[in-house]
Short mmCIF file of C-alpha atoms in Angstrom, two decimals:
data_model
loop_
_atom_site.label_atom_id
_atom_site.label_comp_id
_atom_site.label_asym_id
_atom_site.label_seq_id
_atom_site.Cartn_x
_atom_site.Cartn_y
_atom_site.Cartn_z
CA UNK K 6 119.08 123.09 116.98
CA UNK K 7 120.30 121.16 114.13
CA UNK K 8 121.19 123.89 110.70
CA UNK K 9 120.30 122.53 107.89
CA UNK K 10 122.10 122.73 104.93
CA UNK K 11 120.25 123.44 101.36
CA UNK K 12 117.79 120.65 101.06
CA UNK K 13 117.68 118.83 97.44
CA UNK K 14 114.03 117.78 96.57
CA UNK K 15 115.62 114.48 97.04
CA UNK K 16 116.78 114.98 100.01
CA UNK K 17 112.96 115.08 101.94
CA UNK K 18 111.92 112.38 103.88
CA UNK K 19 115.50 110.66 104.35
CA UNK K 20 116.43 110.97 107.69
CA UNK K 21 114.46 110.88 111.48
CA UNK K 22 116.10 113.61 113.17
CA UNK K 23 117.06 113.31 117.18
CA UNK K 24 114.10 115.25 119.58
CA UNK K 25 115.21 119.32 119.42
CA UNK K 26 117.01 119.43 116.18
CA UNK K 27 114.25 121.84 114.59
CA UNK K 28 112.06 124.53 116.36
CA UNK K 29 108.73 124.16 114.99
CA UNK K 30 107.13 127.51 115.88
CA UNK K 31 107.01 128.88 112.39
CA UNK K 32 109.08 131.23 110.24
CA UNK K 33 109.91 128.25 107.82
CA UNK K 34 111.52 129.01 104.45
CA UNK K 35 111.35 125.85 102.54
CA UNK K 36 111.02 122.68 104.93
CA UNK K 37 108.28 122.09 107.76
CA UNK K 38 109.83 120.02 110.33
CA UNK K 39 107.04 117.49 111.65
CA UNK K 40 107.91 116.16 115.43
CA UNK K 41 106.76 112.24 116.00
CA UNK K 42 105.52 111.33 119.41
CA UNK K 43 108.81 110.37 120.81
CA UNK K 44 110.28 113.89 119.83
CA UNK K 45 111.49 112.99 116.47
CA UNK K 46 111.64 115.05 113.35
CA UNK K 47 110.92 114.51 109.93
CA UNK K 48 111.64 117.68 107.64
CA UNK K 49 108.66 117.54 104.86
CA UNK K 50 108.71 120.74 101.45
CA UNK K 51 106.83 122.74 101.47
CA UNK K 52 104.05 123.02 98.81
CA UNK K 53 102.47 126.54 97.69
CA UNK K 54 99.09 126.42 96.85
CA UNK K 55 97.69 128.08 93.90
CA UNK K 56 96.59 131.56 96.04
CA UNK K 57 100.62 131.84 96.37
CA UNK K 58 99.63 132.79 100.09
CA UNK K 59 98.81 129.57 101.06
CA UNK K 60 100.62 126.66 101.35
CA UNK K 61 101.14 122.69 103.15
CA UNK K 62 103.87 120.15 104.06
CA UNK K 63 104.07 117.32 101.57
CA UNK K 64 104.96 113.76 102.18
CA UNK K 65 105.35 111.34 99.85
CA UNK K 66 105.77 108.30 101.66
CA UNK K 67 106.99 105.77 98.23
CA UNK K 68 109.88 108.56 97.83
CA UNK K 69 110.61 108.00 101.94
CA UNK K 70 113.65 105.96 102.93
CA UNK K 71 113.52 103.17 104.34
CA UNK K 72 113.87 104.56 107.80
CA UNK K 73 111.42 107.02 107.66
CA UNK K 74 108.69 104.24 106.21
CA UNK K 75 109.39 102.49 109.23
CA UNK K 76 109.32 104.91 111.88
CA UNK K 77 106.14 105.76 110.23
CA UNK K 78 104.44 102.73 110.32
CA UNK K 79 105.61 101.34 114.05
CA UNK K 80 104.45 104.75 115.25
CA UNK K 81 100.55 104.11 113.21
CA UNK K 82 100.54 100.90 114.34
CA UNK K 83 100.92 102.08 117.91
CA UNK K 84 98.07 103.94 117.23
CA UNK K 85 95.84 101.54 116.08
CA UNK K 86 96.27 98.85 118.35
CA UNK K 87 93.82 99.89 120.59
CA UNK K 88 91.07 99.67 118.16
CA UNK K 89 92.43 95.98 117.81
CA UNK K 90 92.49 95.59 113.92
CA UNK K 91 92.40 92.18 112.48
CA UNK K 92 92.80 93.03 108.79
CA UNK K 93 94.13 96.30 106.81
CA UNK K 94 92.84 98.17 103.60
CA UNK K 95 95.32 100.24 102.04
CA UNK K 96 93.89 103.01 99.51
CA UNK K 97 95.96 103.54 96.46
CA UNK K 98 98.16 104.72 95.66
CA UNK K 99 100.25 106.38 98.36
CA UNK K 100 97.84 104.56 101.05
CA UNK K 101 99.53 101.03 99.95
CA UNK K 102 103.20 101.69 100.97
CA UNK K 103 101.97 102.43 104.48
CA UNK K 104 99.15 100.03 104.78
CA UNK K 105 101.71 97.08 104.15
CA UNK K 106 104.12 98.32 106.56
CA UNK K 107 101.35 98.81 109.27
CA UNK K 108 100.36 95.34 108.87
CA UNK K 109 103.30 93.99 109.29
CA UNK K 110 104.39 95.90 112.66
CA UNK K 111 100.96 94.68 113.83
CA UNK K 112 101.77 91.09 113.30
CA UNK K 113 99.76 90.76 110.34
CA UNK K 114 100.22 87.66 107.74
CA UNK K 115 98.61 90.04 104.84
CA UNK K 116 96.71 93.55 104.08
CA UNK K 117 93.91 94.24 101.63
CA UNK K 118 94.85 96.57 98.95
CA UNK K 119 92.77 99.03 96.81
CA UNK K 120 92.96 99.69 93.72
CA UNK K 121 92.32 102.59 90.66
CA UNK K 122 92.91 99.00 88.10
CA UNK K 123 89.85 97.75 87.13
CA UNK K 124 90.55 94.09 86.42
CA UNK K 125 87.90 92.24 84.30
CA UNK K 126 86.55 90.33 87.12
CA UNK K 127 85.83 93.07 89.13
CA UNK K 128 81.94 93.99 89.78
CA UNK K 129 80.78 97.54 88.93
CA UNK K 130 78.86 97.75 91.95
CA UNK K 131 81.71 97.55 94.40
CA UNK K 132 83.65 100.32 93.38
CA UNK K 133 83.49 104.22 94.02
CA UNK K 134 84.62 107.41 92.41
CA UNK K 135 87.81 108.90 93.58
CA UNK K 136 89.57 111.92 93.60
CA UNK K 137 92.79 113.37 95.39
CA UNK K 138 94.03 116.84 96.46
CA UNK K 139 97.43 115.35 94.92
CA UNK K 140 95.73 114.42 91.12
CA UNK K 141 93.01 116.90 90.70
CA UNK K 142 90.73 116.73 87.50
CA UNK K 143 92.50 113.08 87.09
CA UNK K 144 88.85 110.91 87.42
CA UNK K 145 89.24 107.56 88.61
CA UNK K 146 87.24 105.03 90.54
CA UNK K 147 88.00 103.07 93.71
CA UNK K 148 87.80 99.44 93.51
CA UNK K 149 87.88 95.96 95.92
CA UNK K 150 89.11 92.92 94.23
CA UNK K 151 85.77 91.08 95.13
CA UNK K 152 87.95 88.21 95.97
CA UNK K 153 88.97 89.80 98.85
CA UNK K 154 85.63 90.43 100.56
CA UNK K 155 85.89 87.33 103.21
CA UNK K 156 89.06 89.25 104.33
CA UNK K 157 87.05 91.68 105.29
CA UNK K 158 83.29 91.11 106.01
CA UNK K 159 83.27 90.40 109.73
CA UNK K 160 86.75 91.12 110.80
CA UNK K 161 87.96 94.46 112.54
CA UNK K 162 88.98 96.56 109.64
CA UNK K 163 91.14 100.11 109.88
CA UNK K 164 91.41 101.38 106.54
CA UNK K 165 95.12 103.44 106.04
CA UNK K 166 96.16 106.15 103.52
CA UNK K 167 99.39 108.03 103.70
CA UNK K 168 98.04 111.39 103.98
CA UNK K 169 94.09 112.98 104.73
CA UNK K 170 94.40 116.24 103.56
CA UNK K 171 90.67 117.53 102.55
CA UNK K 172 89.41 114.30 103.29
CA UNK K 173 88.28 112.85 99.50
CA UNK K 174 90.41 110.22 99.19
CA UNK K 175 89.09 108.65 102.38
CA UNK K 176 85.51 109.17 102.63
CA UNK K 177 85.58 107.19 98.86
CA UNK K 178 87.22 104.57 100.96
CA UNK K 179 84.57 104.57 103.44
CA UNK K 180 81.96 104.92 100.92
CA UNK K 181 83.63 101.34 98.92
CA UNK K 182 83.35 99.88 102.80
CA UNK K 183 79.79 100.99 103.23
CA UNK K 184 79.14 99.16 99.43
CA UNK K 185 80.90 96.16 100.84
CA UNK K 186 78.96 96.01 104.27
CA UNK K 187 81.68 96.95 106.23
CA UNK K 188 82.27 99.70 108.82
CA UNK K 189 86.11 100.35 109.88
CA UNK K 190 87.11 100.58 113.51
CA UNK K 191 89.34 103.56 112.60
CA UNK K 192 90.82 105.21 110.24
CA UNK K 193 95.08 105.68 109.93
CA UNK K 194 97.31 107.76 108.14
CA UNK K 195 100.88 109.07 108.40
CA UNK K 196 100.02 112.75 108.19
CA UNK K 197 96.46 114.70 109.14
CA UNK K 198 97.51 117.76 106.44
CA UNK K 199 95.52 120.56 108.32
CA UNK K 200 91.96 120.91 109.52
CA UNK K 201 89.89 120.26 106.57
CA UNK K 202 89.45 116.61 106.20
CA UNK K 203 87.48 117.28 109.58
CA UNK K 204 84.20 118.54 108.49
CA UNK K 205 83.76 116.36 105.50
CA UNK K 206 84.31 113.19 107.89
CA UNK K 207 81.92 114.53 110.95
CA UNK K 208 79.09 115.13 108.64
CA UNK K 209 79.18 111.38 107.44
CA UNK K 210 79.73 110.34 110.67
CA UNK K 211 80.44 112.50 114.14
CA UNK K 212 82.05 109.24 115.12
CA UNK K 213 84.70 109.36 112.46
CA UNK K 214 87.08 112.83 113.64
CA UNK K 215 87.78 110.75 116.88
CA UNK K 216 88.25 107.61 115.39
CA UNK K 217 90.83 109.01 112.81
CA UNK K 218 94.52 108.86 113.97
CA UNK K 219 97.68 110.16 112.62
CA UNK K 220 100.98 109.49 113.24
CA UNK K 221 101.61 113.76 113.19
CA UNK K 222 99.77 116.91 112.40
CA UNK K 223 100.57 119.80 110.08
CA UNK K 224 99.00 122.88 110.00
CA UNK K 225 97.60 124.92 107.09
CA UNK K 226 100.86 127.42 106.13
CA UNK K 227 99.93 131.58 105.69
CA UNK K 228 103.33 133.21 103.89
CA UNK K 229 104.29 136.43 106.05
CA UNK K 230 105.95 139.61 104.39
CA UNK K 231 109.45 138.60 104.85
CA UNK K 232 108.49 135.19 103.00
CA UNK K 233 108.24 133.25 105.50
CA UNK K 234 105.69 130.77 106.52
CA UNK K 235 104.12 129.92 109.79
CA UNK K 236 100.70 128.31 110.94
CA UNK K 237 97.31 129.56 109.77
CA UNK K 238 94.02 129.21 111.64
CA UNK K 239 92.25 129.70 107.78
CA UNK K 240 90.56 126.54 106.49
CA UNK K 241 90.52 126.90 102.90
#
């Protein structure tokens, strides 16, 4: 197992680690070491939550080196390909690092971005309000450059954000699809932060829990007496 020495906050997100180098079965102190499907780690901070009990793995994927954006993206794309996508939707802001990638290591030419920007030629009616576990109170709306619909009525959409933590962020992405008359074939993101995002999606949809795929898991983090933290079964 691979000792880490004291992590900067810019250190996160740097480096994919060899299979092994972390143990992953809890008593973390201040990095949660996420394991890719090959066996590969990614160490990700640790985040309290308000409660100060409480508390999840971060990733900021526009912070991520180069290396770790790419690992990322090959491994979603991997992922995806068996819902055969023909276009991507990024959502903003995180969403759009990662959706670009993913395109590309599908063979893409382009991706569809959205955007918080209203531009003066947007229409009203195709946008959506927005919020994120990342920019609470912050209100914004979601919008679709209208000149970008025939890239995506009638093709095979998945629609990408970096993280799905309670699940906002992309059921106002599916709700700007629905607007547009378009249903994605899945949904992608680097990281599924926890359980939540789970009931919000089934009661849209029950279809859209097993068409939602992430490239890793984290779990909700409980802090024990010694300070340490380890996985929590409580959804909160």
């Amino acid at each position: 197992m691979t000792v880490a020495k004291p992590m900067e906050p810019h250190d996160y997100w740097q480096e994919v680690f060899p299979p092994g180098s972390f143990v992953g079965d809890g008593g973390f102190r201040t990095f949660f070491p996420a394991t890719l499907a090959d066996g590969r780690q990614i160490l990700l901070p640790i985040r309290p939550l308000s409660d100060g009990r409480h508390a999840l793995a971060s990733l900021i994927i526009n912070q991520a080196s180069f290396e770790v954006e790419d690992a990322l993206a090959e491994e979603l794309a991997a992922r995806l390909a068996p819902f055969r996508p023909e276009i991507v939707a990024g959502l903003p802001t995180l969403g759009l690092t990662l959706a670009a990638a993913v395109a590309r290591k599908l063979g893409h030419k382009r991706y569809v971005p959205l955007g918080t920007s209203r531009k003066f030629w947007y229409v009203d009616d195709l946008s959506v309000p927005l919020s994120s576990i990342t920019t609470p109170g912050q209100k914004k709306r979601l919008y679709v450059d209208p000149r970008m619909l025939p890239l995506l009525r009638g093709w095979r959409v998945v629609l990408i954000d970096d993280v799905i933590s309670s699940g906002a962020s992309i059921l106002a992405g599916l709700s700007l699809m629905a607007a547009c008359g378009i249903e994605p074939v899945a949904i992608g993101a680097a990281m599924l932060q926890s359980e939540r995002w789970r009931q919000p999606l089934a009661e849209l949809s029950p279809q859209w829990p097993d068409r939602t795929v992430g490239v890793f898991a984290t779990p909700m983090l409980v802090r024990a007496d010694d300070g340490a933290w380890s996985a929590s079964d409580t959804r909160i």
